[in-house]
PDB file of C-alpha atoms (C1' of nucleotides) in Angstrom:
ATOM      1  CA  MET A 136      -4.860 -49.236 -16.092  1.00 38.00           C
ATOM      2  CA  SER A 137      -5.286 -45.848 -17.513  1.00 40.00           C
ATOM      3  CA  GLY A 138      -1.243 -45.159 -18.013  1.00 38.00           C
ATOM      4  CA  VAL A 139      -1.326 -43.206 -21.132  1.00 43.00           C
ATOM      5  CA  PRO A 140      -3.792 -39.347 -19.862  1.00 49.00           C
ATOM      6  CA  ARG A 141      -6.298 -38.773 -21.033  1.00 53.00           C
ATOM      7  CA  ALA A 142      -6.198 -35.535 -23.956  1.00 63.00           C
ATOM      8  CA  ALA A 143      -7.223 -31.933 -23.059  1.00 77.00           C
ATOM      9  CA  VAL A 144     -10.880 -31.606 -23.451  1.00 85.00           C
ATOM     10  CA  PRO A 145     -11.705 -28.739 -25.721  1.00 91.00           C
ATOM     11  CA  VAL A 146     -12.236 -25.133 -24.428  1.00 94.00           C
ATOM     12  CA  ALA A 147     -15.313 -25.415 -26.741  1.00 95.00           C
ATOM     13  CA  VAL A 148     -16.789 -28.207 -25.082  1.00 96.00           C
ATOM     14  CA  LEU A 149     -16.584 -26.121 -21.741  1.00 96.00           C
ATOM     15  CA  HIS A 150     -18.418 -23.432 -23.055  1.00 97.00           C
ATOM     16  CA  GLU A 151     -20.981 -25.298 -24.495  1.00 97.00           C
ATOM     17  CA  ARG A 152     -21.228 -27.756 -21.622  1.00 98.00           C
ATOM     18  CA  VAL A 153     -21.347 -25.056 -18.907  1.00 98.00           C
ATOM     19  CA  LEU A 154     -23.358 -22.349 -20.361  1.00 98.00           C
ATOM     20  CA  THR A 155     -26.186 -24.673 -21.566  1.00 98.00           C
ATOM     21  CA  TRP A 156     -26.280 -26.046 -18.003  1.00 98.00           C
ATOM     22  CA  PHE A 157     -26.966 -22.699 -16.338  1.00 98.00           C
ATOM     23  CA  ASP A 158     -29.139 -21.567 -18.666  1.00 97.00           C
ATOM     24  CA  ALA A 159     -31.109 -24.084 -17.185  1.00 97.00           C
ATOM     25  CA  GLN A 160     -29.764 -23.801 -13.694  1.00 96.00           C
ATOM     26  CA  LYS A 161     -28.347 -20.321 -13.179  1.00 96.00           C
ATOM     27  CA  ARG A 162     -30.719 -18.706  -9.539  1.00 97.00           C
ATOM     28  CA  ALA A 163     -32.617 -16.086  -9.876  1.00 96.00           C
ATOM     29  CA  LEU A 164     -30.192 -13.974  -7.987  1.00 98.00           C
ATOM     30  CA  PRO A 165     -32.082  -9.785  -7.358  1.00 97.00           C
ATOM     31  CA  TRP A 166     -28.897  -8.477  -8.909  1.00 98.00           C
ATOM     32  CA  ARG A 167     -28.806 -10.286 -12.154  1.00 96.00           C
ATOM     33  CA  ASP A 168     -32.469  -9.296 -12.727  1.00 94.00           C
ATOM     34  CA  GLY A 169     -31.466  -7.261 -15.417  1.00 90.00           C
ATOM     35  CA  ARG A 170     -32.482  -3.919 -13.970  1.00 95.00           C
ATOM     36  CA  THR A 171     -29.833  -3.569 -11.746  1.00 97.00           C
ATOM     37  CA  ASP A 172     -27.249  -1.107 -12.948  1.00 98.00           C
ATOM     38  CA  ALA A 173     -23.161  -0.894 -12.453  1.00 98.00           C
ATOM     39  CA  TRP A 174     -23.745   0.675  -9.539  1.00 98.00           C
ATOM     40  CA  GLY A 175     -25.698  -2.196  -7.768  1.00 98.00           C
ATOM     41  CA  VAL A 176     -23.484  -4.852  -9.191  1.00 98.00           C
ATOM     42  CA  LEU A 177     -20.575  -3.100  -7.496  1.00 98.00           C
ATOM     43  CA  VAL A 178     -22.960  -3.110  -4.442  1.00 98.00           C
ATOM     44  CA  SER A 179     -23.421  -6.740  -5.111  1.00 98.00           C
ATOM     45  CA  GLU A 180     -20.191  -7.896  -5.346  1.00 98.00           C
ATOM     46  CA  VAL A 181     -18.381  -6.262  -2.692  1.00 98.00           C
ATOM     47  CA  MET A 182     -21.098  -7.407  -0.364  1.00 98.00           C
ATOM     48  CA  LEU A 183     -19.859 -10.435  -1.635  1.00 98.00           C
ATOM     49  CA  GLN A 184     -17.421 -10.768  -0.914  1.00 98.00           C
ATOM     50  CA  GLN A 185     -16.493 -13.316   1.703  1.00 97.00           C
ATOM     51  CA  THR A 186     -19.866 -13.439   2.941  1.00 98.00           C
ATOM     52  CA  PRO A 187     -22.734 -15.657   1.260  1.00 97.00           C
ATOM     53  CA  VAL A 188     -24.960 -15.708  -1.282  1.00 97.00           C
ATOM     54  CA  VAL A 189     -28.104 -16.049   1.218  1.00 97.00           C
ATOM     55  CA  ARG A 190     -26.799 -13.933   3.666  1.00 98.00           C
ATOM     56  CA  VAL A 191     -25.855 -11.360   1.572  1.00 98.00           C
ATOM     57  CA  GLU A 192     -29.184 -11.152  -0.666  1.00 98.00           C
ATOM     58  CA  PRO A 193     -31.227  -9.345   1.954  1.00 98.00           C
ATOM     59  CA  VAL A 194     -28.633  -6.413   3.235  1.00 98.00           C
ATOM     60  CA  TRP A 195     -28.498  -5.497  -0.789  1.00 98.00           C
ATOM     61  CA  ARG A 196     -32.186  -4.783  -1.717  1.00 98.00           C
ATOM     62  CA  ALA A 197     -32.025  -2.849   2.379  1.00 98.00           C
ATOM     63  CA  TRP A 198     -29.042  -0.991   0.581  1.00 98.00           C
ATOM     64  CA  MET A 199     -30.704  -0.548  -3.032  1.00 98.00           C
ATOM     65  CA  GLU A 200     -33.148   0.951  -1.647  1.00 98.00           C
ATOM     66  CA  ARG A 201     -32.110   3.319   1.395  1.00 98.00           C
ATOM     67  CA  TRP A 202     -28.454   4.719  -1.604  1.00 98.00           C
ATOM     68  CA  PRO A 203     -29.688   3.639  -5.072  1.00 98.00           C
ATOM     69  CA  THR A 204     -27.004   5.420  -5.994  1.00 98.00           C
ATOM     70  CA  PRO A 205     -23.376   6.745  -5.064  1.00 98.00           C
ATOM     71  CA  ALA A 206     -24.200  10.282  -4.430  1.00 98.00           C
ATOM     72  CA  ALA A 207     -26.514   8.998  -1.915  1.00 98.00           C
ATOM     73  CA  LEU A 208     -24.281   6.466  -0.433  1.00 98.00           C
ATOM     74  CA  ALA A 209     -20.746   9.221  -0.421  1.00 98.00           C
ATOM     75  CA  ALA A 210     -23.104  11.843   1.334  1.00 98.00           C
ATOM     76  CA  GLU A 211     -24.345   9.504   4.067  1.00 98.00           C
ATOM     77  CA  ALA A 212     -21.949   9.169   7.838  1.00 98.00           C
ATOM     78  CA  PRO A 213     -19.340   6.218   7.728  1.00 98.00           C
ATOM     79  CA  GLY A 214     -21.510   5.388  10.682  1.00 98.00           C
ATOM     80  CA  GLU A 215     -24.784   4.456   9.068  1.00 98.00           C
ATOM     81  CA  VAL A 216     -22.966   2.711   6.400  1.00 98.00           C
ATOM     82  CA  VAL A 217     -21.707  -0.112   8.849  1.00 98.00           C
ATOM     83  CA  ARG A 218     -24.692   0.041  10.850  1.00 98.00           C
ATOM     84  CA  ALA A 219     -26.559  -0.977   7.516  1.00 98.00           C
ATOM     85  CA  TRP A 220     -23.878  -3.549   6.883  1.00 98.00           C
ATOM     86  CA  GLY A 221     -24.915  -5.775   9.678  1.00 98.00           C
ATOM     87  CA  ARG A 222     -23.173  -8.348  10.356  1.00 98.00           C
ATOM     88  CA  LEU A 223     -22.178  -9.578   6.954  1.00 98.00           C
ATOM     89  CA  GLY A 224     -18.673  -9.658   8.396  1.00 98.00           C
ATOM     90  CA  TYR A 225     -15.375  -7.057   7.954  1.00 98.00           C
ATOM     91  CA  PRO A 226     -17.085  -3.809   8.596  1.00 98.00           C
ATOM     92  CA  ARG A 227     -14.238  -2.484   6.341  1.00 98.00           C
ATOM     93  CA  ARG A 228     -15.015  -2.964   2.930  1.00 98.00           C
ATOM     94  CA  ALA A 229     -18.701  -1.112   4.280  1.00 98.00           C
ATOM     95  CA  LEU A 230     -16.217   1.650   4.715  1.00 98.00           C
ATOM     96  CA  ARG A 231     -14.006   0.701   1.394  1.00 98.00           C
ATOM     97  CA  LEU A 232     -17.013   0.700  -0.359  1.00 98.00           C
ATOM     98  CA  ARG A 233     -18.446   4.237   0.341  1.00 98.00           C
ATOM     99  CA  GLU A 234     -15.129   5.631  -0.436  1.00 98.00           C
ATOM    100  CA  ALA A 235     -15.195   3.992  -3.317  1.00 98.00           C
ATOM    101  CA  ALA A 236     -18.499   5.918  -3.553  1.00 98.00           C
ATOM    102  CA  VAL A 237     -17.039   9.189  -3.070  1.00 98.00           C
ATOM    103  CA  ALA A 238     -14.217   7.906  -5.096  1.00 98.00           C
ATOM    104  CA  VAL A 239     -16.832   7.317  -7.938  1.00 98.00           C
ATOM    105  CA  VAL A 240     -18.416  10.906  -7.477  1.00 98.00           C
ATOM    106  CA  ARG A 241     -15.241  12.758  -7.499  1.00 98.00           C
ATOM    107  CA  ASP A 242     -13.420  11.498 -10.304  1.00 98.00           C
ATOM    108  CA  HIS A 243     -15.816   9.686 -12.429  1.00 98.00           C
ATOM    109  CA  GLY A 244     -18.876  11.612 -12.327  1.00 98.00           C
ATOM    110  CA  GLY A 245     -21.105   9.680  -9.785  1.00 98.00           C
ATOM    111  CA  ARG A 246     -20.284   6.992 -12.614  1.00 98.00           C
ATOM    112  CA  VAL A 247     -18.956   3.728 -11.703  1.00 98.00           C
ATOM    113  CA  PRO A 248     -15.914   3.342 -14.025  1.00 98.00           C
ATOM    114  CA  ASP A 249     -16.349   0.540 -17.036  1.00 98.00           C
ATOM    115  CA  THR A 250     -12.406  -0.053 -16.565  1.00 98.00           C
ATOM    116  CA  GLU A 251     -11.442  -2.273 -14.882  1.00 98.00           C
ATOM    117  CA  ASP A 252      -8.405  -0.565 -14.271  1.00 98.00           C
ATOM    118  CA  ALA A 253      -9.830   2.361 -13.631  1.00 98.00           C
ATOM    119  CA  LEU A 254     -11.746  -0.137 -10.759  1.00 98.00           C
ATOM    120  CA  ARG A 255      -9.205  -1.618  -9.353  1.00 98.00           C
ATOM    121  CA  GLY A 256      -8.470   2.405  -8.270  1.00 98.00           C
ATOM    122  CA  LEU A 257     -11.643   2.914  -5.652  1.00 98.00           C
ATOM    123  CA  PRO A 258     -10.820   1.405  -2.112  1.00 98.00           C
ATOM    124  CA  GLY A 259     -11.683  -2.390  -1.463  1.00 98.00           C
ATOM    125  CA  VAL A 260     -12.034  -3.698  -5.008  1.00 98.00           C
ATOM    126  CA  GLY A 261      -9.101  -5.995  -6.228  1.00 98.00           C
ATOM    127  CA  ALA A 262      -8.301  -7.704  -8.642  1.00 97.00           C
ATOM    128  CA  TYR A 263     -11.160  -9.884  -8.593  1.00 98.00           C
ATOM    129  CA  THR A 264     -14.540  -7.315  -7.990  1.00 98.00           C
ATOM    130  CA  ALA A 265     -12.202  -5.488 -10.686  1.00 98.00           C
ATOM    131  CA  ALA A 266     -13.176  -8.071 -13.130  1.00 98.00           C
ATOM    132  CA  ALA A 267     -16.912  -9.173 -12.148  1.00 98.00           C
ATOM    133  CA  VAL A 268     -17.872  -5.326 -12.387  1.00 98.00           C
ATOM    134  CA  ALA A 269     -16.701  -4.322 -16.239  1.00 98.00           C
ATOM    135  CA  ALA A 270     -17.680  -8.049 -17.495  1.00 98.00           C
ATOM    136  CA  PHE A 271     -21.348  -8.292 -15.264  1.00 98.00           C
ATOM    137  CA  ALA A 272     -22.237  -4.261 -15.562  1.00 98.00           C
ATOM    138  CA  HIS A 273     -20.540  -3.187 -18.706  1.00 98.00           C
ATOM    139  CA  GLY A 274     -20.366  -6.106 -20.809  1.00 98.00           C
ATOM    140  CA  ARG A 275     -16.672  -6.310 -20.914  1.00 98.00           C
ATOM    141  CA  ARG A 276     -14.503  -9.626 -21.887  1.00 98.00           C
ATOM    142  CA  THR A 277     -12.944  -9.927 -18.286  1.00 98.00           C
ATOM    143  CA  VAL A 278     -10.645 -12.848 -16.767  1.00 98.00           C
ATOM    144  CA  VAL A 279     -12.717 -13.629 -13.585  1.00 98.00           C
ATOM    145  CA  VAL A 280     -10.733 -15.840 -10.939  1.00 98.00           C
ATOM    146  CA  ASP A 281     -12.568 -16.307  -8.024  1.00 98.00           C
ATOM    147  CA  THR A 282     -12.626 -19.539  -5.694  1.00 97.00           C
ATOM    148  CA  ASN A 283     -14.780 -20.830  -7.903  1.00 98.00           C
ATOM    149  CA  VAL A 284     -13.347 -20.414 -10.673  1.00 98.00           C
ATOM    150  CA  ARG A 285     -10.352 -21.353  -8.711  1.00 98.00           C
ATOM    151  CA  ARG A 286     -12.107 -24.392  -7.639  1.00 98.00           C
ATOM    152  CA  VAL A 287     -13.808 -25.193 -10.858  1.00 98.00           C
ATOM    153  CA  LEU A 288     -10.834 -25.504 -12.700  1.00 97.00           C
ATOM    154  CA  ALA A 289      -8.700 -27.371 -10.312  1.00 97.00           C
ATOM    155  CA  ARG A 290     -10.405 -30.479 -10.818  1.00 97.00           C
ATOM    156  CA  ALA A 291     -11.829 -30.127 -14.526  1.00 97.00           C
ATOM    157  CA  VAL A 292      -8.833 -29.620 -15.867  1.00 96.00           C
ATOM    158  CA  GLN A 293      -5.674 -30.063 -13.437  1.00 94.00           C
ATOM    159  CA  GLY A 294      -7.729 -32.908 -12.203  1.00 95.00           C
ATOM    160  CA  ARG A 295      -6.419 -31.502  -8.809  1.00 95.00           C
ATOM    161  CA  ALA A 296      -9.516 -31.592  -5.677  1.00 95.00           C
ATOM    162  CA  GLN A 297      -8.840 -27.937  -4.504  1.00 94.00           C
ATOM    163  CA  ALA A 298      -6.819 -25.400  -5.569  1.00 94.00           C
ATOM    164  CA  ALA A 299      -3.827 -24.059  -4.391  1.00 91.00           C
ATOM    165  CA  PRO A 300      -3.830 -21.724  -1.173  1.00 90.00           C
ATOM    166  CA  ALA A 301      -2.523 -18.922  -2.354  1.00 90.00           C
ATOM    167  CA  LEU A 302      -4.086 -17.832  -6.474  1.00 92.00           C
ATOM    168  CA  THR A 303      -0.464 -19.037  -8.850  1.00 91.00           C
ATOM    169  CA  ALA A 304       0.931 -17.934 -12.347  1.00 90.00           C
ATOM    170  CA  ALA A 305      -0.528 -21.434 -14.285  1.00 91.00           C
ATOM    171  CA  GLU A 306      -4.148 -20.929 -12.603  1.00 93.00           C
ATOM    172  CA  THR A 307      -4.788 -17.699 -14.289  1.00 93.00           C
ATOM    173  CA  ARG A 308      -3.329 -18.716 -17.287  1.00 94.00           C
ATOM    174  CA  VAL A 309      -5.944 -21.528 -17.328  1.00 95.00           C
ATOM    175  CA  ALA A 310      -8.370 -18.578 -16.542  1.00 97.00           C
ATOM    176  CA  ALA A 311      -6.992 -16.697 -19.020  1.00 97.00           C
ATOM    177  CA  ALA A 312      -6.909 -19.708 -22.058  1.00 97.00           C
ATOM    178  CA  THR A 313     -10.702 -20.940 -21.115  1.00 97.00           C
ATOM    179  CA  VAL A 314     -12.666 -17.637 -21.458  1.00 98.00           C
ATOM    180  CA  PRO A 315     -14.386 -16.819 -25.042  1.00 98.00           C
ATOM    181  CA  ALA A 316     -12.944 -14.590 -27.791  1.00 97.00           C
ATOM    182  CA  ASP A 317     -16.451 -12.972 -27.540  1.00 97.00           C
ATOM    183  CA  ALA A 318     -17.074 -10.519 -25.371  1.00 98.00           C
ATOM    184  CA  ALA A 319     -20.863 -11.557 -24.744  1.00 98.00           C
ATOM    185  CA  THR A 320     -20.015 -15.345 -24.490  1.00 98.00           C
ATOM    186  CA  SER A 321     -17.085 -14.429 -21.726  1.00 98.00           C
ATOM    187  CA  VAL A 322     -19.582 -12.508 -20.077  1.00 98.00           C
ATOM    188  CA  ARG A 323     -22.073 -15.625 -20.005  1.00 98.00           C
ATOM    189  CA  TRP A 324     -19.079 -18.071 -19.060  1.00 98.00           C
ATOM    190  CA  ASN A 325     -17.404 -16.263 -16.020  1.00 98.00           C
ATOM    191  CA  VAL A 326     -20.715 -16.021 -14.018  1.00 98.00           C
ATOM    192  CA  ALA A 327     -21.471 -19.499 -15.423  1.00 98.00           C
ATOM    193  CA  VAL A 328     -18.046 -21.445 -14.139  1.00 98.00           C
ATOM    194  CA  MET A 329     -18.719 -19.247 -10.455  1.00 98.00           C
ATOM    195  CA  GLU A 330     -22.367 -20.513 -10.554  1.00 98.00           C
ATOM    196  CA  LEU A 331     -21.263 -23.938 -11.512  1.00 98.00           C
ATOM    197  CA  GLY A 332     -18.455 -23.463  -8.192  1.00 98.00           C
ATOM    198  CA  ALA A 333     -20.584 -22.292  -6.070  1.00 98.00           C
ATOM    199  CA  VAL A 334     -23.867 -24.798  -6.873  1.00 98.00           C
ATOM    200  CA  LEU A 335     -22.666 -27.958  -8.145  1.00 98.00           C
ATOM    201  CA  CYS A 336     -18.299 -28.044  -7.833  1.00 98.00           C
ATOM    202  CA  ARG A 337     -18.382 -27.477  -3.806  1.00 97.00           C
ATOM    203  CA  ALA A 338     -15.639 -27.649  -1.906  1.00 95.00           C
ATOM    204  CA  ARG A 339     -17.346 -29.554   0.922  1.00 94.00           C
ATOM    205  CA  GLY A 340     -19.767 -32.523  -0.943  1.00 93.00           C
ATOM    206  CA  PRO A 341     -19.897 -31.629  -5.298  1.00 97.00           C
ATOM    207  CA  ARG A 342     -22.655 -33.173  -6.662  1.00 97.00           C
ATOM    208  CA  CYS A 343     -20.903 -34.732 -10.001  1.00 98.00           C
ATOM    209  CA  ALA A 344     -23.131 -36.374 -10.816  1.00 97.00           C
ATOM    210  CA  GLN A 345     -25.612 -33.563 -11.715  1.00 97.00           C
ATOM    211  CA  CYS A 346     -22.474 -31.789 -13.072  1.00 98.00           C
ATOM    212  CA  PRO A 347     -22.566 -30.994 -17.123  1.00 98.00           C
ATOM    213  CA  LEU A 348     -18.625 -31.254 -16.538  1.00 98.00           C
ATOM    214  CA  VAL A 349     -18.659 -35.621 -14.494  1.00 97.00           C
ATOM    215  CA  ASP A 350     -17.364 -37.412 -17.933  1.00 97.00           C
ATOM    216  CA  VAL A 351     -14.640 -34.600 -19.128  1.00 97.00           C
ATOM    217  CA  CYS A 352     -13.464 -34.089 -15.494  1.00 97.00           C
ATOM    218  CA  ALA A 353     -10.041 -34.452 -14.860  1.00 97.00           C
ATOM    219  CA  TRP A 354     -10.047 -34.621 -10.952  1.00 97.00           C
ATOM    220  CA  VAL A 355     -13.514 -37.326 -11.627  1.00 97.00           C
ATOM    221  CA  ALA A 356     -11.561 -39.052 -14.258  1.00 97.00           C
ATOM    222  CA  ALA A 357      -8.708 -39.737 -11.865  1.00 96.00           C
ATOM    223  CA  GLY A 358     -10.920 -41.721  -9.110  1.00 96.00           C
ATOM    224  CA  SER A 359     -11.908 -37.587  -6.791  1.00 96.00           C
ATOM    225  CA  PRO A 360      -8.540 -37.791  -5.269  1.00 94.00           C
ATOM    226  CA  ALA A 361      -8.795 -35.897  -1.938  1.00 92.00           C
ATOM    227  CA  ASP A 362      -6.816 -32.860  -1.251  1.00 88.00           C
ATOM    228  CA  ASP A 363      -3.072 -34.103  -1.609  1.00 81.00           C
ATOM    229  CA  GLY A 364      -1.782 -30.311  -0.469  1.00 73.00           C
ATOM    230  CA  PRO A 365      -0.505 -29.906   3.244  1.00 69.00           C
ATOM    231  CA  PRO A 366      -3.416 -29.372   5.826  1.00 69.00           C
ATOM    232  CA  ARG A 367      -5.431 -25.607   5.350  1.00 70.00           C
ATOM    233  CA  ARG A 368      -5.037 -23.660   8.636  1.00 66.00           C
ATOM    234  CA  GLY A 369      -8.341 -23.007  10.161  1.00 71.00           C
ATOM    235  CA  GLN A 370      -8.934 -19.838  11.185  1.00 77.00           C
ATOM    236  CA  ALA A 371      -8.712 -19.891  15.036  1.00 81.00           C
ATOM    237  CA  TRP A 372     -11.579 -17.454  17.400  1.00 90.00           C
ATOM    238  CA  HIS A 373     -11.674 -17.919  20.281  1.00 92.00           C
ATOM    239  CA  GLY A 374     -10.346 -14.828  22.361  1.00 94.00           C
ATOM    240  CA  THR A 375      -8.768 -13.898  18.669  1.00 96.00           C
ATOM    241  CA  ASP A 376      -8.859  -9.715  18.163  1.00 97.00           C
ATOM    242  CA  ARG A 377     -11.363 -10.517  15.912  1.00 97.00           C
ATOM    243  CA  GLN A 378     -13.886 -11.976  17.781  1.00 97.00           C
ATOM    244  CA  ILE A 379     -13.267  -8.879  20.150  1.00 98.00           C
ATOM    245  CA  ARG A 380     -13.473  -6.102  17.017  1.00 98.00           C
ATOM    246  CA  GLY A 381     -16.308  -7.774  15.672  1.00 98.00           C
ATOM    247  CA  ALA A 382     -17.887  -7.805  19.865  1.00 98.00           C
ATOM    248  CA  LEU A 383     -17.170  -4.404  20.288  1.00 98.00           C
ATOM    249  CA  VAL A 384     -18.834  -3.585  17.137  1.00 98.00           C
ATOM    250  CA  GLN A 385     -21.552  -5.462  17.333  1.00 98.00           C
ATOM    251  CA  VAL A 386     -22.642  -3.985  20.453  1.00 98.00           C
ATOM    252  CA  LEU A 387     -21.940  -0.209  18.705  1.00 98.00           C
ATOM    253  CA  ARG A 388     -24.037  -1.200  16.129  1.00 97.00           C
ATOM    254  CA  GLU A 389     -27.007  -2.089  18.327  1.00 95.00           C
ATOM    255  CA  THR A 390     -27.167   1.986  20.039  1.00 94.00           C
ATOM    256  CA  SER A 391     -27.662   4.519  17.913  1.00 91.00           C
ATOM    257  CA  ARG A 392     -26.070   7.139  21.316  1.00 93.00           C
ATOM    258  CA  SER A 393     -22.299   7.008  22.157  1.00 97.00           C
ATOM    259  CA  VAL A 394     -21.410   4.730  25.089  1.00 98.00           C
ATOM    260  CA  PRO A 395     -19.435   4.757  27.740  1.00 98.00           C
ATOM    261  CA  ARG A 396     -15.169   2.359  27.615  1.00 97.00           C
ATOM    262  CA  GLU A 397     -16.611   0.949  31.065  1.00 96.00           C
ATOM    263  CA  HIS A 398     -19.790  -0.321  29.380  1.00 97.00           C
ATOM    264  CA  LEU A 399     -18.590  -0.603  25.506  1.00 98.00           C
ATOM    265  CA  VAL A 400     -15.423  -3.064  26.919  1.00 97.00           C
ATOM    266  CA  GLY A 401     -17.228  -4.265  29.880  1.00 97.00           C
ATOM    267  CA  ARG A 402     -21.224  -5.894  26.797  1.00 97.00           C
ATOM    268  CA  ALA A 403     -18.518  -6.621  24.037  1.00 97.00           C
ATOM    269  CA  LEU A 404     -16.679  -9.029  26.393  1.00 97.00           C
ATOM    270  CA  GLU A 405     -19.572 -10.610  27.926  1.00 96.00           C
ATOM    271  CA  SER A 406     -21.704 -11.271  24.180  1.00 95.00           C
ATOM    272  CA  ALA A 407     -17.724 -13.205  23.718  1.00 96.00           C
ATOM    273  CA  ARG A 408     -17.990 -14.935  26.708  1.00 95.00           C
ATOM    274  CA  LEU A 409     -14.484 -13.993  26.890  1.00 95.00           C
ATOM    275  CA  ASP A 410     -12.635 -13.730  31.292  1.00 95.00           C
ATOM    276  CA  PRO A 411     -13.038  -9.497  31.230  1.00 94.00           C
ATOM    277  CA  ALA A 412      -9.213 -10.390  34.111  1.00 94.00           C
ATOM    278  CA  ARG A 413      -7.914 -12.377  31.025  1.00 95.00           C
ATOM    279  CA  HIS A 414      -8.935  -9.997  28.042  1.00 96.00           C
ATOM    280  CA  ARG A 415      -9.774  -6.094  29.157  1.00 95.00           C
ATOM    281  CA  GLU A 416      -5.884  -5.196  28.018  1.00 95.00           C
ATOM    282  CA  GLN A 417      -6.275  -7.419  24.617  1.00 97.00           C
ATOM    283  CA  THR A 418     -10.089  -4.957  24.162  1.00 97.00           C
ATOM    284  CA  ASP A 419      -8.517  -1.940  25.032  1.00 97.00           C
ATOM    285  CA  ARG A 420      -6.338  -2.567  23.003  1.00 97.00           C
ATOM    286  CA  CYS A 421      -9.008  -4.101  19.546  1.00 98.00           C
ATOM    287  CA  LEU A 422     -11.003  -0.673  20.756  1.00 98.00           C
ATOM    288  CA  ALA A 423      -7.661   1.608  20.062  1.00 98.00           C
ATOM    289  CA  GLY A 424      -7.328  -0.618  15.966  1.00 98.00           C
ATOM    290  CA  LEU A 425     -10.703   0.308  15.464  1.00 98.00           C
ATOM    291  CA  VAL A 426     -10.448   3.852  15.968  1.00 98.00           C
ATOM    292  CA  GLU A 427      -7.533   3.733  14.301  1.00 98.00           C
ATOM    293  CA  ASP A 428      -9.429   2.493  11.321  1.00 98.00           C
ATOM    294  CA  GLY A 429     -12.467   4.409  11.271  1.00 98.00           C
ATOM    295  CA  LEU A 430     -14.697   1.748  12.304  1.00 98.00           C
ATOM    296  CA  VAL A 431     -15.130   3.833  15.545  1.00 98.00           C
ATOM    297  CA  GLU A 432     -14.942   7.627  16.695  1.00 98.00           C
ATOM    298  CA  PRO A 433     -14.590   8.574  20.167  1.00 98.00           C
ATOM    299  CA  VAL A 434     -16.473  11.436  21.311  1.00 97.00           C
ATOM    300  CA  ARG A 435     -15.912  13.300  24.894  1.00 95.00           C
ATOM    301  CA  GLY A 436     -15.614  11.889  28.027  1.00 95.00           C
ATOM    302  CA  GLY A 437     -14.441   8.800  27.345  1.00 95.00           C
ATOM    303  CA  ARG A 438     -17.628   7.764  25.099  1.00 98.00           C
ATOM    304  CA  PHE A 439     -17.752   5.845  21.853  1.00 98.00           C
ATOM    305  CA  ARG A 440     -20.210   5.721  19.083  1.00 98.00           C
ATOM    306  CA  LEU A 441     -20.781   4.624  15.321  1.00 98.00           C
ATOM    307  CA  PRO A 442     -18.519   7.302  13.109  1.00 98.00           C
ATOM    308  CA  ALA A 443     -20.248  11.148  11.972  1.00 96.00           C
TER     309      ALA A 443
ATOM    310  C1'  DA B  13       4.347 -12.273   0.939  1.00 84.45           C
ATOM    311  C1'  DA B  14       1.789 -13.409   5.115  1.00 84.45           C
ATOM    312  C1'  DA B  15      -1.298 -12.369   8.129  1.00 84.45           C
ATOM    313  C1'  DG B  16      -5.183  -9.945   9.502  1.00 84.45           C
ATOM    314  C1'  DC B  17      -9.818  -9.153   8.561  1.00 84.45           C
ATOM    315  C1'  DG B  18     -16.024 -10.515  10.775  1.00 84.45           C
ATOM    316  C1'  DT B  19     -19.450 -14.208  10.586  1.00 84.45           C
ATOM    317  C1'  DG B  20     -22.474 -17.634  10.855  1.00 84.45           C
ATOM    318  C1'  DG B  21     -24.363 -22.075   8.573  1.00 84.45           C
ATOM    319  C1'  DA B  22     -22.896 -26.903   7.586  1.00 84.45           C
ATOM    320  C1'  DA B  23     -20.751 -31.289   7.707  1.00 84.45           C
TER     321       DA B  23
ATOM    322  C1'  DT C 286     -17.976 -29.694  20.211  1.00 84.45           C
ATOM    323  C1'  DT C 287     -14.668 -27.941  16.355  1.00 84.45           C
ATOM    324  C1'  DT C 288     -13.798 -27.415  12.385  1.00 84.45           C
ATOM    325  C1'  DC C 289     -14.358 -25.760   7.672  1.00 84.45           C
ATOM    326  C1'  DC C 290     -15.446 -21.877   4.367  1.00 84.45           C
ATOM    327  C1'  DA C 291     -17.867 -18.104   1.458  1.00 84.45           C
ATOM    328  C1'  DA C 292     -18.224 -13.781  -5.364  1.00 84.45           C
ATOM    329  C1'  DG C 293     -11.148 -11.636  -1.553  1.00 84.45           C
ATOM    330  C1'  DC C 294      -8.263  -6.956  -0.351  1.00 84.45           C
ATOM    331  C1'  DT C 295      -5.188  -5.082   1.600  1.00 84.45           C
ATOM    332  C1'  DT C 296      -0.867  -3.925   4.282  1.00 84.45           C
TER     333       DT C 296
END
DNA sequence: AAAGCGTGGAA
DNA sequence: TTTCCAAGCTT
């Protein structure tokens, strides 16, 4: 019936709705308690890269207790850092976070930088994390575009079920155009849109009934159509290098001593439920890759451990 | 620029 | 059971 495109929603309306919702509904997360310094924010942002909040929280608390400053982490052995990372996944992030701490001490007087450019120069810090830390730790006006922001804007503004597979220039423009001009408000907006995407405007099972944008959402107005894009490529898992690498590191995480190659490979394949006859060669290759990446260290006698 | 990189919970 | 996906980064 409606052949006439609905007028674009004024950004002021988006701001008012989302900020009001956020003030009332925001989750109490430890790195948002107002006492957390820039280091704590950086640690949280790196841990949150591709890892859900619920899994990050306890690890972040223990981490901040143990390494309350960049200098403290910089002085730690890489292996201990990988061990403390636990099962958050992508343990290279732990290595890079430690390298970032080293760079902060060496190049920035031990203080986490407050500009996006300087933050981008730190290992493991990309466009999202730099913008997030500059905003949430230093109160700067940045354009924070994460998967939540992309989904909210794709739906509310563009009327699509989900954002494109990769960040597009158009998306960045839309995001930039919605960030309030005032620095203090921009920070609240950035965190509020992310929160909305995480809590209500979820990838699966969006809670539109509770959303402050229901009546102005382009996607809802269009009848909440299903995604029309190409089907997503799910990550293969069983028998992949990724699974085997994870299993190898996990074996080493569980022991403080070095482990003979046979024992390491055998235990990893066992926990991965893979046939040693079929995956032995692949596992050896994965082990070499882990050594190459600095996640595993070979020691005398054909043994391996987390790097000292 | 597409692919590789962990993990576990929910649907 | 399988699939999807979660505050991305790097090469």
